[in-house]
Amino acid sequence: MHWRGNLDLALHFGITLMSPTPNSPTLVYWRVPSVGSVKINTDGYVRDGFASGGGVIRDHTGHCIRAFSAGYGDIFILEVELRAILQGIELARRMGLVDLWIETDSTWPFIAFHVVGVRR
């Protein structure tokens, strides 16, 4: 839980606040897809009953071909992540792009795809 109030007030009531230990930085690389392929990077977000998601489609040089986003209403984060991925795949297919790499920061969609299975 993050403290959003007055520090003096917390101290007055004997509440000791400790700063969270920051995580060590992690170096992340964006791998380009192979020539002739595109990569779809997606992300989802839920806060206060509102969900949104989107992503970008990039070619093998990293050039952004298309960006997309949508609001999804009040749904769980897994559904948001899955909808963003699906939206990216559908957009790429409409553009005639068929060799797709999918990348997201969430492992849950890939667990869902693995359990349910994916068909072409």
PDB file of C-alpha atoms in Angstrom:
ATOM      1  CA  MET A   1       0.000   0.000   0.000  1.00  0.00           C
ATOM      2  CA  HIS A   2       1.282   3.449  -0.883  1.00  0.00           C
ATOM      3  CA  TRP A   3       0.953   6.302   1.616  1.00  0.00           C
ATOM      4  CA  ARG A   4      -0.780   9.260  -0.009  1.00  0.00           C
ATOM      5  CA  GLY A   5      -1.366  11.337   3.095  1.00  0.00           C
ATOM      6  CA  ASN A   6       0.418  13.773   5.358  1.00  0.00           C
ATOM      7  CA  LEU A   7       3.647  12.356   6.822  1.00  0.00           C
ATOM      8  CA  ASP A   8       3.389  14.501   9.981  1.00  0.00           C
ATOM      9  CA  LEU A   9      -0.103  13.151  10.650  1.00  0.00           C
ATOM     10  CA  ALA A  10       1.115   9.569  10.298  1.00  0.00           C
ATOM     11  CA  LEU A  11       3.982  10.228  12.731  1.00  0.00           C
ATOM     12  CA  HIS A  12       1.556  11.891  15.194  1.00  0.00           C
ATOM     13  CA  PHE A  13      -0.435   8.641  15.372  1.00  0.00           C
ATOM     14  CA  GLY A  14       2.711   6.551  15.742  1.00  0.00           C
ATOM     15  CA  ILE A  15       2.599   5.107  12.256  1.00  0.00           C
ATOM     16  CA  THR A  16       6.065   4.276  11.024  1.00  0.00           C
ATOM     17  CA  LEU A  17       6.427   4.393   7.287  1.00  0.00           C
ATOM     18  CA  MET A  18       9.096   2.449   5.509  1.00  0.00           C
ATOM     19  CA  SER A  19      10.154   3.066   1.956  1.00  0.00           C
ATOM     20  CA  PRO A  20       9.780  -0.005  -0.215  1.00  0.00           C
ATOM     21  CA  THR A  21      13.012  -1.567  -1.352  1.00  0.00           C
ATOM     22  CA  PRO A  22      13.386  -0.765  -5.030  1.00  0.00           C
ATOM     23  CA  ASN A  23      13.839  -3.631  -7.448  1.00  0.00           C
ATOM     24  CA  SER A  24      17.137  -3.938  -9.215  1.00  0.00           C
ATOM     25  CA  PRO A  25      17.013  -2.568 -12.750  1.00  0.00           C
ATOM     26  CA  THR A  26      16.556  -5.138 -15.480  1.00  0.00           C
ATOM     27  CA  LEU A  27      18.007  -4.545 -18.904  1.00  0.00           C
ATOM     28  CA  VAL A  28      15.422  -5.391 -21.546  1.00  0.00           C
ATOM     29  CA  TYR A  29      16.117  -5.806 -25.241  1.00  0.00           C
ATOM     30  CA  TRP A  30      13.581  -5.536 -28.023  1.00  0.00           C
ATOM     31  CA  ARG A  31      14.355  -8.288 -30.521  1.00  0.00           C
ATOM     32  CA  VAL A  32      13.539  -7.504 -34.101  1.00  0.00           C
ATOM     33  CA  PRO A  33      11.464 -10.076 -35.983  1.00  0.00           C
ATOM     34  CA  SER A  34      13.012 -11.848 -38.946  1.00  0.00           C
ATOM     35  CA  VAL A  35      12.842 -10.273 -42.403  1.00  0.00           C
ATOM     36  CA  GLY A  36       9.315 -10.621 -43.785  1.00  0.00           C
ATOM     37  CA  SER A  37       7.804 -10.888 -40.290  1.00  0.00           C
ATOM     38  CA  VAL A  38       6.213  -8.269 -38.080  1.00  0.00           C
ATOM     39  CA  LYS A  39       6.100  -8.023 -34.319  1.00  0.00           C
ATOM     40  CA  ILE A  40       2.972  -7.072 -32.405  1.00  0.00           C
ATOM     41  CA  ASN A  41       3.715  -5.597 -28.963  1.00  0.00           C
ATOM     42  CA  THR A  42       0.671  -5.273 -26.723  1.00  0.00           C
ATOM     43  CA  ASP A  43      -0.227  -4.139 -23.236  1.00  0.00           C
ATOM     44  CA  GLY A  44      -3.351  -3.868 -21.138  1.00  0.00           C
ATOM     45  CA  TYR A  45      -4.382  -1.715 -18.192  1.00  0.00           C
ATOM     46  CA  VAL A  46      -7.179  -1.798 -15.624  1.00  0.00           C
ATOM     47  CA  ARG A  47      -7.906   0.882 -13.052  1.00  0.00           C
ATOM     48  CA  ASP A  48     -11.013   1.925 -11.169  1.00  0.00           C
ATOM     49  CA  GLY A  49     -13.316  -0.275 -13.243  1.00  0.00           C
ATOM     50  CA  PHE A  50     -12.012   0.870 -16.612  1.00  0.00           C
ATOM     51  CA  ALA A  51      -9.897  -1.323 -18.862  1.00  0.00           C
ATOM     52  CA  SER A  52      -7.958  -0.361 -21.960  1.00  0.00           C
ATOM     53  CA  GLY A  53      -5.347  -1.963 -24.133  1.00  0.00           C
ATOM     54  CA  GLY A  54      -3.474  -1.608 -27.346  1.00  0.00           C
ATOM     55  CA  GLY A  55      -0.193  -2.038 -29.063  1.00  0.00           C
ATOM     56  CA  VAL A  56       2.050  -1.450 -32.037  1.00  0.00           C
ATOM     57  CA  ILE A  57       2.919  -3.455 -35.119  1.00  0.00           C
ATOM     58  CA  ARG A  58       6.558  -3.093 -36.232  1.00  0.00           C
ATOM     59  CA  ASP A  59       8.504  -4.494 -39.135  1.00  0.00           C
ATOM     60  CA  HIS A  60      11.942  -6.166 -39.073  1.00  0.00           C
ATOM     61  CA  THR A  61      13.677  -2.758 -38.973  1.00  0.00           C
ATOM     62  CA  GLY A  62      11.670  -1.626 -35.940  1.00  0.00           C
ATOM     63  CA  HIS A  63       9.598   0.788 -38.030  1.00  0.00           C
ATOM     64  CA  CYS A  64       6.091   1.271 -36.621  1.00  0.00           C
ATOM     65  CA  ILE A  65       3.594   0.151 -39.233  1.00  0.00           C
ATOM     66  CA  ARG A  66       0.456   0.686 -37.159  1.00  0.00           C
ATOM     67  CA  ALA A  67      -0.610   1.486 -33.604  1.00  0.00           C
ATOM     68  CA  PHE A  68      -3.952   0.572 -32.074  1.00  0.00           C
ATOM     69  CA  SER A  69      -5.877   0.976 -28.822  1.00  0.00           C
ATOM     70  CA  ALA A  70      -9.342   0.488 -27.380  1.00  0.00           C
ATOM     71  CA  GLY A  71     -11.351   0.871 -24.208  1.00  0.00           C
ATOM     72  CA  TYR A  72     -12.936  -2.352 -22.967  1.00  0.00           C
ATOM     73  CA  GLY A  73     -15.102  -1.298 -20.033  1.00  0.00           C
ATOM     74  CA  ASP A  74     -15.038  -3.146 -16.726  1.00  0.00           C
ATOM     75  CA  ILE A  75     -13.217  -6.474 -17.285  1.00  0.00           C
ATOM     76  CA  PHE A  76     -10.353  -8.411 -15.710  1.00  0.00           C
ATOM     77  CA  ILE A  77      -6.746  -7.835 -16.751  1.00  0.00           C
ATOM     78  CA  LEU A  78      -6.354 -11.255 -18.403  1.00  0.00           C
ATOM     79  CA  GLU A  79      -9.250 -10.489 -20.747  1.00  0.00           C
ATOM     80  CA  VAL A  80      -7.772  -7.049 -21.457  1.00  0.00           C
ATOM     81  CA  GLU A  81      -4.401  -8.571 -22.375  1.00  0.00           C
ATOM     82  CA  LEU A  82      -6.075 -11.206 -24.569  1.00  0.00           C
ATOM     83  CA  ARG A  83      -8.281  -8.637 -26.312  1.00  0.00           C
ATOM     84  CA  ALA A  84      -5.273  -6.422 -27.094  1.00  0.00           C
ATOM     85  CA  ILE A  85      -3.431  -9.402 -28.588  1.00  0.00           C
ATOM     86  CA  LEU A  86      -6.484 -10.427 -30.604  1.00  0.00           C
ATOM     87  CA  GLN A  87      -7.013  -6.869 -31.808  1.00  0.00           C
ATOM     88  CA  GLY A  88      -3.389  -6.736 -32.992  1.00  0.00           C
ATOM     89  CA  ILE A  89      -3.652 -10.088 -34.778  1.00  0.00           C
ATOM     90  CA  GLU A  90      -6.922  -9.121 -36.483  1.00  0.00           C
ATOM     91  CA  LEU A  91      -5.486  -5.779 -37.603  1.00  0.00           C
ATOM     92  CA  ALA A  92      -2.336  -7.436 -38.973  1.00  0.00           C
ATOM     93  CA  ARG A  93      -4.385 -10.022 -40.863  1.00  0.00           C
ATOM     94  CA  ARG A  94      -6.585  -7.295 -42.400  1.00  0.00           C
ATOM     95  CA  MET A  95      -3.362  -5.637 -43.567  1.00  0.00           C
ATOM     96  CA  GLY A  96      -2.300  -8.905 -45.228  1.00  0.00           C
ATOM     97  CA  LEU A  97       0.405  -9.627 -42.663  1.00  0.00           C
ATOM     98  CA  VAL A  98       0.572 -13.311 -41.784  1.00  0.00           C
ATOM     99  CA  ASP A  99       4.037 -13.990 -40.290  1.00  0.00           C
ATOM    100  CA  LEU A 100       3.479 -12.549 -36.821  1.00  0.00           C
ATOM    101  CA  TRP A 101       5.532 -12.403 -33.636  1.00  0.00           C
ATOM    102  CA  ILE A 102       3.480 -11.594 -30.535  1.00  0.00           C
ATOM    103  CA  GLU A 103       5.104  -9.938 -27.528  1.00  0.00           C
ATOM    104  CA  THR A 104       3.531  -8.718 -24.296  1.00  0.00           C
ATOM    105  CA  ASP A 105       4.732  -8.024 -20.775  1.00  0.00           C
ATOM    106  CA  SER A 106       2.212 -10.457 -19.276  1.00  0.00           C
ATOM    107  CA  THR A 107       2.732 -14.220 -19.080  1.00  0.00           C
ATOM    108  CA  TRP A 108      -0.968 -14.941 -18.444  1.00  0.00           C
ATOM    109  CA  PRO A 109      -2.088 -14.741 -22.093  1.00  0.00           C
ATOM    110  CA  PHE A 110       0.569 -17.243 -23.122  1.00  0.00           C
ATOM    111  CA  ILE A 111      -0.473 -19.595 -20.334  1.00  0.00           C
ATOM    112  CA  ALA A 112      -4.074 -19.269 -21.562  1.00  0.00           C
ATOM    113  CA  PHE A 113      -3.034 -19.955 -25.170  1.00  0.00           C
ATOM    114  CA  HIS A 114      -0.976 -22.951 -24.074  1.00  0.00           C
ATOM    115  CA  VAL A 115      -3.801 -24.458 -22.013  1.00  0.00           C
ATOM    116  CA  VAL A 116      -6.537 -23.846 -24.586  1.00  0.00           C
ATOM    117  CA  GLY A 117      -4.383 -24.256 -27.678  1.00  0.00           C
ATOM    118  CA  VAL A 118      -3.941 -22.085 -30.725  1.00  0.00           C
ATOM    119  CA  ARG A 119      -5.075 -22.967 -34.238  1.00  0.00           C
ATOM    120  CA  ARG A 120      -4.266 -21.247 -37.495  1.00  0.00           C
TER     121      ARG A 120
END
